[in-house]
Amino acid sequence: MSHAVAKPQGWGGGTSPLGTSHGKLFMWFFLISDALTFSALLVALGFFRHKYAEVWPTSTDVFTHFPFTHAHLPLIYVGWMTFALILSSVTMVLAVEAGHRKDQKSVVLWMGLTIVGGFIFLGSQVWEWWIFIEGSPQGAMRWQWINGQWVEQVFHGANLKYNEYSITPHYANFFFCVTGFHGFHVFSGVVINIITFIMAYMGVFERRGHYEFIEKVGLYWHFVDLVWVFVFTFFYLL
Amino acid sequence: MEFQDGFPNYEVLAQHDNQAGVGVRKRLMNVFWLLLVVTLIEVGIGWFWHDIHVSTGLSKTWLIVGFIMFTLLKAGYIVMTFMHLGDENKWMRWVILGPYFVFAVYLIYMTTVTEGSYAGKEEHRDLLYPVTKTTAPATPAHHE
């Protein structure tokens, strides 16, 4: 039986030409609009990187920290965050697969692990933001607007006006904006996952006769992972 | 009462039995390993880029092209396998990807070919935050 989806018979009616339920189709429509929002952010990032090419820092010089050690480990922490998100992505897709078999126990298990992965990612991001905002002890000299005049003095860490990593504030602005907007998506994804977990545990989908809800939630969660793949490349790697 | 339009129940048609599930899971795990390996390669290249650059003489352009290729590869597998777009029918795939690419390509065109062609030039730089550290900014415009 497996993938024996009825083929659309032209426009004779009775089938959907897209061969998909309404819920899933509209989840996709939402994801397209969300994807365009993220595209706009990333394209703007590329534009500003180009405009401030001489003063835009290299990520391997900025993201060098790892918890519990002072060793110089560029990109390893971001790699770890990517790993956490990919792992929670695979547990999500396994939950979807278990839903296709109507295996309630496995759905609950995989959804639970997905939520754990989501929290690990969020926690990692909090730590990264903290390190980024706190900055290094030596800081960097920056012109700052203090008490009605420009003063050049040491500045540590980052806020929306100044940061020690670059002369242009756009660097920190884009960091906060892009990773923050993505992190907010992860947060809402975790909330939705928790609701789905509870619904699966209570047997709502068992009574409904199908687990398509898991599939729709999975679409959103994978989208979050997909966005991170691009953020990882365009903010951290390049 | 649930809404009924007389269409086949696509929610139920997507289901499969335990037998088919084994193959599906194997494919999903393969994609997971692929994503993991590509990510590790990316981090490795990012870490050792300076050494690679010095020893092989590859330019930064190749790094950027390579990273974008890796990213698109990963994105393709996530969308087609994890998000099951590869299992949907042809029209569904076009309805989803077509409009997105039209706008994405236009966005990239706009910021590289049109606006990007002059934005990097000296006279268009932000006056408020100069690129030289030695002089104070000229106009303390909107602050406080």
Short mmCIF file of C-alpha atoms in Angstrom, two decimals:
data_model
loop_
_atom_site.label_atom_id
_atom_site.label_comp_id
_atom_site.label_asym_id
_atom_site.label_seq_id
_atom_site.Cartn_x
_atom_site.Cartn_y
_atom_site.Cartn_z
CA MET A 1 0.00 0.00 0.00
CA SER A 2 2.64 2.49 1.21
CA HIS A 3 2.86 5.42 -1.23
CA ALA A 4 -0.14 4.51 -3.36
CA VAL A 5 -1.42 8.08 -3.48
CA ALA A 6 -4.18 8.44 -6.06
CA LYS A 7 -2.81 10.13 -9.18
CA PRO A 8 -4.69 13.27 -10.25
CA GLN A 9 -6.95 12.39 -13.17
CA GLY A 10 -6.74 15.74 -14.98
CA TRP A 11 -9.41 18.21 -13.87
CA GLY A 12 -12.25 15.77 -13.73
CA GLY A 13 -12.63 16.52 -10.04
CA GLY A 14 -12.57 14.22 -7.06
CA THR A 15 -8.85 14.57 -6.43
CA SER A 16 -6.55 17.42 -5.52
CA PRO A 17 -4.16 18.30 -8.35
CA LEU A 18 -1.46 18.78 -5.71
CA GLY A 19 -2.19 15.45 -4.06
CA THR A 20 -1.87 16.97 -0.59
CA SER A 21 -4.19 17.74 2.28
CA HIS A 22 -5.16 21.35 2.96
CA GLY A 23 -3.28 21.54 6.24
CA LYS A 24 0.03 20.49 4.77
CA LEU A 25 -0.36 22.74 1.74
CA PHE A 26 -0.98 25.79 3.87
CA MET A 27 1.90 24.92 6.17
CA TRP A 28 4.09 25.01 3.06
CA PHE A 29 2.64 28.37 2.00
CA PHE A 30 3.46 29.78 5.42
CA LEU A 31 6.99 28.38 5.21
CA ILE A 32 7.55 30.03 1.82
CA SER A 33 6.65 33.43 3.21
CA ASP A 34 8.88 32.79 6.21
CA ALA A 35 11.69 31.61 3.94
CA LEU A 36 11.44 34.86 1.99
CA THR A 37 11.74 36.85 5.21
CA PHE A 38 14.92 34.99 6.08
CA SER A 39 16.19 35.36 2.52
CA ALA A 40 15.74 39.10 2.78
CA LEU A 41 17.71 39.14 6.04
CA LEU A 42 20.54 37.06 4.63
CA VAL A 43 20.69 38.97 1.37
CA ALA A 44 20.86 42.21 3.36
CA LEU A 45 23.67 40.65 5.39
CA GLY A 46 25.54 39.89 2.16
CA PHE A 47 24.99 43.46 0.98
CA PHE A 48 26.39 44.98 4.18
CA ARG A 49 29.32 42.57 4.20
CA HIS A 50 30.15 43.77 0.74
CA LYS A 51 29.71 47.42 1.66
CA TYR A 52 31.88 47.14 4.78
CA ALA A 53 34.23 44.49 3.42
CA GLU A 54 37.40 46.09 4.84
CA VAL A 55 36.12 46.25 8.41
CA TRP A 56 33.94 43.14 8.49
CA PRO A 57 35.61 40.64 10.86
CA THR A 58 36.26 36.98 10.07
CA SER A 59 34.11 34.67 12.18
CA THR A 60 37.09 32.45 12.95
CA ASP A 61 38.49 35.41 14.90
CA VAL A 62 35.25 36.15 16.77
CA PHE A 63 33.65 32.81 17.61
CA THR A 64 36.61 31.05 19.20
CA HIS A 65 35.23 30.13 22.61
CA PHE A 66 34.04 26.83 24.01
CA PRO A 67 32.55 26.20 27.46
CA PHE A 68 34.86 25.05 30.29
CA THR A 69 38.03 25.80 28.36
CA HIS A 70 40.08 28.82 27.37
CA ALA A 71 41.53 27.08 24.35
CA HIS A 72 41.34 28.81 20.99
CA LEU A 73 38.70 26.75 19.15
CA PRO A 74 37.28 28.65 16.19
CA LEU A 75 33.87 27.54 14.90
CA ILE A 76 33.79 24.39 17.03
CA TYR A 77 30.97 25.69 19.22
CA VAL A 78 28.88 26.72 16.22
CA GLY A 79 29.59 23.29 14.75
CA TRP A 80 28.25 21.78 17.96
CA MET A 81 25.09 23.89 17.69
CA THR A 82 24.62 22.74 14.11
CA PHE A 83 25.09 19.14 15.23
CA ALA A 84 22.46 19.55 17.96
CA LEU A 85 19.96 20.94 15.48
CA ILE A 86 20.63 18.27 12.84
CA LEU A 87 20.25 15.61 15.51
CA SER A 88 16.91 17.02 16.67
CA SER A 89 15.93 17.20 13.01
CA VAL A 90 16.54 13.49 12.51
CA THR A 91 14.57 12.61 15.66
CA MET A 92 11.73 14.75 14.32
CA VAL A 93 11.70 12.96 10.97
CA LEU A 94 11.73 9.64 12.82
CA ALA A 95 8.67 10.82 14.75
CA VAL A 96 6.97 11.59 11.42
CA GLU A 97 7.91 8.12 10.17
CA ALA A 98 6.55 6.52 13.35
CA GLY A 99 3.37 8.52 12.79
CA HIS A 100 3.04 6.99 9.34
CA ARG A 101 3.07 3.57 11.04
CA LYS A 102 0.62 4.80 13.72
CA ASP A 103 3.16 3.76 16.34
CA GLN A 104 2.13 5.99 19.24
CA LYS A 105 4.92 4.91 21.59
CA SER A 106 7.68 5.73 19.11
CA VAL A 107 6.07 9.05 18.20
CA VAL A 108 6.07 10.09 21.85
CA LEU A 109 9.68 8.96 22.31
CA TRP A 110 11.03 10.75 19.22
CA MET A 111 9.01 13.90 19.90
CA GLY A 112 10.45 13.97 23.41
CA LEU A 113 14.00 13.69 22.10
CA THR A 114 13.30 16.44 19.56
CA ILE A 115 12.23 18.75 22.38
CA VAL A 116 15.45 17.93 24.27
CA GLY A 117 17.48 18.75 21.14
CA GLY A 118 15.62 22.03 20.78
CA PHE A 119 16.41 23.01 24.36
CA ILE A 120 20.09 22.09 23.88
CA PHE A 121 20.23 24.39 20.87
CA LEU A 122 18.49 27.24 22.65
CA GLY A 123 20.77 26.90 25.67
CA SER A 124 23.82 26.91 23.43
CA GLN A 125 22.60 30.04 21.75
CA VAL A 126 22.10 31.79 25.08
CA TRP A 127 25.70 30.96 25.98
CA GLU A 128 26.95 32.25 22.65
CA TRP A 129 25.04 35.51 22.97
CA TRP A 130 26.37 35.92 26.49
CA ILE A 131 29.99 35.49 25.35
CA PHE A 132 29.39 37.82 22.40
CA ILE A 133 27.82 40.56 24.56
CA GLU A 134 30.35 40.16 27.38
CA GLY A 135 33.35 40.37 25.07
CA SER A 136 37.04 40.02 25.85
CA PRO A 137 38.86 41.63 28.81
CA GLN A 138 41.06 43.75 26.54
CA GLY A 139 38.18 45.05 24.35
CA ALA A 140 38.90 47.49 21.55
CA MET A 141 39.16 51.26 21.09
CA ARG A 142 35.92 52.74 19.77
CA TRP A 143 34.60 56.23 19.19
CA GLN A 144 31.58 56.53 21.45
CA TRP A 145 28.95 59.23 21.82
CA ILE A 146 29.05 59.99 25.55
CA ASN A 147 27.53 63.08 27.26
CA GLY A 148 27.08 64.99 24.02
CA GLN A 149 30.49 64.40 22.49
CA TRP A 150 32.54 61.77 20.70
CA VAL A 151 35.05 60.07 22.96
CA GLU A 152 37.49 57.37 21.95
CA GLN A 153 37.79 54.76 24.66
CA VAL A 154 37.90 51.02 25.26
CA PHE A 155 34.69 49.15 24.58
CA HIS A 156 34.03 45.55 25.66
CA GLY A 157 31.64 43.15 23.98
CA ALA A 158 28.78 44.31 21.85
CA ASN A 159 25.49 46.18 21.78
CA LEU A 160 23.48 47.70 18.95
CA LYS A 161 25.70 50.83 18.77
CA TYR A 162 29.24 49.61 19.29
CA ASN A 163 31.07 46.32 19.30
CA GLU A 164 34.67 45.35 19.85
CA TYR A 165 34.73 43.00 16.86
CA SER A 166 34.26 45.60 14.17
CA ILE A 167 34.20 49.35 13.71
CA THR A 168 30.83 49.12 12.04
CA PRO A 169 27.84 48.47 14.34
CA HIS A 170 26.19 46.53 11.52
CA TYR A 171 28.24 43.47 12.41
CA ALA A 172 26.69 43.08 15.86
CA ASN A 173 23.31 44.27 14.57
CA PHE A 174 23.22 41.50 12.01
CA PHE A 175 24.42 38.97 14.55
CA PHE A 176 21.61 39.85 16.94
CA CYS A 177 19.01 40.21 14.20
CA VAL A 178 19.72 37.07 12.17
CA THR A 179 20.53 34.62 14.98
CA GLY A 180 17.86 36.20 17.20
CA PHE A 181 15.14 35.86 14.60
CA HIS A 182 16.20 32.29 13.99
CA GLY A 183 16.40 31.58 17.72
CA PHE A 184 12.88 32.92 18.14
CA HIS A 185 11.75 30.44 15.50
CA VAL A 186 13.49 27.64 17.39
CA PHE A 187 11.77 28.76 20.57
CA SER A 188 8.31 28.76 18.99
CA GLY A 189 9.17 25.42 17.37
CA VAL A 190 9.96 23.95 20.79
CA VAL A 191 6.66 25.27 22.16
CA ILE A 192 4.75 23.71 19.25
CA ASN A 193 6.70 20.47 19.72
CA ILE A 194 5.75 20.34 23.40
CA ILE A 195 2.06 20.80 22.53
CA THR A 196 2.35 18.04 19.90
CA PHE A 197 4.15 15.79 22.36
CA ILE A 198 1.33 16.18 24.87
CA MET A 199 -1.32 15.58 22.18
CA ALA A 200 0.47 12.43 21.00
CA TYR A 201 0.84 11.22 24.58
CA MET A 202 -2.87 11.79 25.27
CA GLY A 203 -3.75 9.74 22.19
CA VAL A 204 -5.43 12.58 20.26
CA PHE A 205 -3.94 11.40 16.95
CA GLU A 206 -4.75 7.77 17.73
CA ARG A 207 -8.43 8.71 18.00
CA ARG A 208 -8.18 10.88 14.87
CA GLY A 209 -6.92 7.90 12.87
CA HIS A 210 -3.85 9.59 11.40
CA TYR A 211 -0.70 11.41 12.55
CA GLU A 212 -0.57 14.13 9.92
CA PHE A 213 -0.29 16.77 12.63
CA ILE A 214 3.21 15.43 13.37
CA GLU A 215 4.06 15.89 9.71
CA LYS A 216 2.99 19.55 9.73
CA VAL A 217 4.87 20.28 12.93
CA GLY A 218 7.83 18.42 11.43
CA LEU A 219 7.73 20.70 8.39
CA TYR A 220 8.11 23.73 10.64
CA TRP A 221 10.89 22.14 12.69
CA HIS A 222 12.84 21.11 9.59
CA PHE A 223 12.41 24.57 8.20
CA VAL A 224 14.11 25.92 11.32
CA ASP A 225 16.99 23.51 10.68
CA LEU A 226 17.08 24.54 7.03
CA VAL A 227 17.38 28.21 7.95
CA TRP A 228 20.20 27.41 10.36
CA VAL A 229 22.12 25.69 7.54
CA PHE A 230 22.07 29.01 5.67
CA VAL A 231 22.78 31.15 8.73
CA PHE A 232 25.69 28.86 9.58
CA THR A 233 27.20 29.37 6.14
CA PHE A 234 26.51 33.04 5.55
CA PHE A 235 27.14 34.36 9.03
CA TYR A 236 29.72 32.01 10.53
CA LEU A 237 31.63 30.27 7.77
CA LEU A 238 32.13 32.93 5.13
CA MET B 1 -18.24 17.08 12.12
CA GLU B 2 -15.02 17.21 10.15
CA PHE B 3 -14.88 19.00 6.80
CA GLN B 4 -15.30 16.54 3.90
CA ASP B 5 -14.64 17.55 0.30
CA GLY B 6 -14.86 14.07 -1.19
CA PHE B 7 -11.14 14.03 -2.01
CA PRO B 8 -9.09 10.97 -1.10
CA ASN B 9 -7.82 11.06 2.47
CA TYR B 10 -4.24 12.08 1.78
CA GLU B 11 -3.51 12.02 5.51
CA VAL B 12 -4.19 8.29 5.56
CA LEU B 13 -2.67 7.54 2.15
CA ALA B 14 0.71 8.74 3.42
CA GLN B 15 0.79 5.91 5.96
CA HIS B 16 2.91 2.81 5.50
CA ASP B 17 3.38 -0.53 7.25
CA ASN B 18 6.26 -1.76 9.42
CA GLN B 19 7.91 -3.48 6.47
CA ALA B 20 8.15 -0.27 4.43
CA GLY B 21 9.21 1.65 7.55
CA VAL B 22 12.56 -0.16 7.71
CA GLY B 23 13.60 1.13 4.29
CA VAL B 24 12.33 4.64 5.00
CA ARG B 25 14.31 4.85 8.25
CA LYS B 26 17.46 3.62 6.54
CA ARG B 27 17.16 6.37 3.94
CA LEU B 28 16.59 9.00 6.65
CA MET B 29 19.65 7.87 8.59
CA ASN B 30 21.77 8.00 5.42
CA VAL B 31 20.72 11.62 4.92
CA PHE B 32 21.57 12.37 8.55
CA TRP B 33 25.11 10.99 8.14
CA LEU B 34 25.55 12.94 4.95
CA LEU B 35 24.51 16.19 6.65
CA LEU B 36 26.83 15.47 9.56
CA VAL B 37 29.84 14.72 7.37
CA VAL B 38 29.29 17.79 5.19
CA THR B 39 29.03 19.97 8.32
CA LEU B 40 32.27 18.52 9.70
CA ILE B 41 34.02 19.17 6.39
CA GLU B 42 32.74 22.75 6.44
CA VAL B 43 33.99 23.37 9.97
CA GLY B 44 37.33 21.78 9.06
CA ILE B 45 37.75 23.98 6.01
CA GLY B 46 36.74 27.03 8.04
CA TRP B 47 39.29 26.23 10.74
CA PHE B 48 42.20 25.41 8.42
CA TRP B 49 41.31 27.91 5.72
CA HIS B 50 44.36 30.06 6.35
CA ASP B 51 46.71 27.09 5.96
CA ILE B 52 44.84 25.86 2.89
CA HIS B 53 45.01 29.35 1.42
CA VAL B 54 48.76 29.62 2.00
CA SER B 55 49.72 26.12 0.85
CA THR B 56 47.46 25.76 -2.20
CA GLY B 57 46.99 29.39 -3.21
CA LEU B 58 43.21 29.00 -3.58
CA SER B 59 41.43 32.34 -3.53
CA LYS B 60 38.63 33.36 -1.16
CA THR B 61 36.20 33.20 -4.09
CA TRP B 62 36.64 29.43 -4.26
CA LEU B 63 35.95 29.18 -0.54
CA ILE B 64 32.72 31.12 -0.93
CA VAL B 65 31.62 29.08 -3.97
CA GLY B 66 32.47 25.84 -2.16
CA PHE B 67 30.58 26.77 0.98
CA ILE B 68 27.52 27.82 -1.02
CA MET B 69 27.62 24.51 -2.92
CA PHE B 70 27.81 22.55 0.36
CA THR B 71 24.94 24.62 1.76
CA LEU B 72 22.72 24.04 -1.24
CA LEU B 73 23.51 20.33 -1.10
CA LYS B 74 22.47 20.17 2.56
CA ALA B 75 19.39 22.32 1.92
CA GLY B 76 18.33 20.07 -0.96
CA TYR B 77 18.51 16.95 1.18
CA ILE B 78 16.64 18.57 4.06
CA VAL B 79 13.83 19.83 1.82
CA MET B 80 13.51 16.74 -0.37
CA THR B 81 13.94 14.01 2.27
CA PHE B 82 13.29 15.44 5.74
CA MET B 83 10.46 17.69 4.60
CA HIS B 84 9.22 14.98 2.19
CA LEU B 85 8.92 17.37 -0.74
CA GLY B 86 10.54 14.67 -2.90
CA ASP B 87 7.59 12.38 -2.10
CA GLU B 88 4.98 14.94 -3.18
CA ASN B 89 3.76 15.09 -6.77
CA LYS B 90 5.34 17.22 -9.47
CA TRP B 91 2.80 20.06 -9.29
CA MET B 92 3.17 20.35 -5.54
CA ARG B 93 6.94 20.68 -5.90
CA TRP B 94 6.60 23.45 -8.47
CA VAL B 95 3.94 25.32 -6.51
CA ILE B 96 6.28 25.40 -3.51
CA LEU B 97 9.67 25.97 -5.11
CA GLY B 98 8.71 28.10 -8.13
CA PRO B 99 7.43 31.24 -6.38
CA TYR B 100 10.20 31.05 -3.83
CA PHE B 101 12.97 30.98 -6.42
CA VAL B 102 11.46 33.81 -8.44
CA PHE B 103 11.63 36.12 -5.41
CA ALA B 104 14.94 34.79 -4.11
CA VAL B 105 16.66 35.29 -7.47
CA TYR B 106 15.23 38.81 -7.70
CA LEU B 107 16.47 39.62 -4.20
CA ILE B 108 19.97 38.44 -5.06
CA TYR B 109 19.89 40.30 -8.38
CA MET B 110 18.81 43.48 -6.65
CA THR B 111 21.55 43.47 -4.05
CA THR B 112 24.42 42.31 -6.25
CA VAL B 113 23.86 43.65 -9.75
CA THR B 114 21.96 46.89 -9.11
CA GLU B 115 22.52 48.20 -5.57
CA GLY B 116 25.70 46.24 -4.90
CA SER B 117 27.47 47.78 -7.88
CA TYR B 118 28.01 51.14 -6.19
CA ALA B 119 27.45 50.55 -2.46
CA GLY B 120 31.06 49.66 -1.72
CA LYS B 121 32.43 52.89 -3.13
CA GLU B 122 33.96 55.46 -0.83
CA GLU B 123 31.49 58.30 -1.42
CA HIS B 124 28.49 56.14 -0.48
CA ARG B 125 29.81 55.04 2.90
CA ASP B 126 28.01 55.81 6.09
CA LEU B 127 29.34 59.12 7.43
CA LEU B 128 28.23 58.37 10.96
CA TYR B 129 30.53 55.40 11.44
CA PRO B 130 33.77 56.05 9.55
CA VAL B 131 36.03 53.18 8.61
CA THR B 132 39.13 54.92 9.94
CA LYS B 133 39.83 54.74 13.63
CA THR B 134 41.93 57.87 13.83
CA THR B 135 39.28 60.54 13.34
CA ALA B 136 36.11 61.27 15.24
CA PRO B 137 32.89 60.92 13.27
CA ALA B 138 31.95 64.16 11.54
CA THR B 139 28.23 64.38 12.21
CA PRO B 140 26.82 63.19 15.52
CA ALA B 141 23.38 62.98 13.91
CA HIS B 142 20.58 61.19 15.73
CA HIS B 143 22.20 60.11 18.97
CA GLU B 144 20.54 60.27 22.37
#
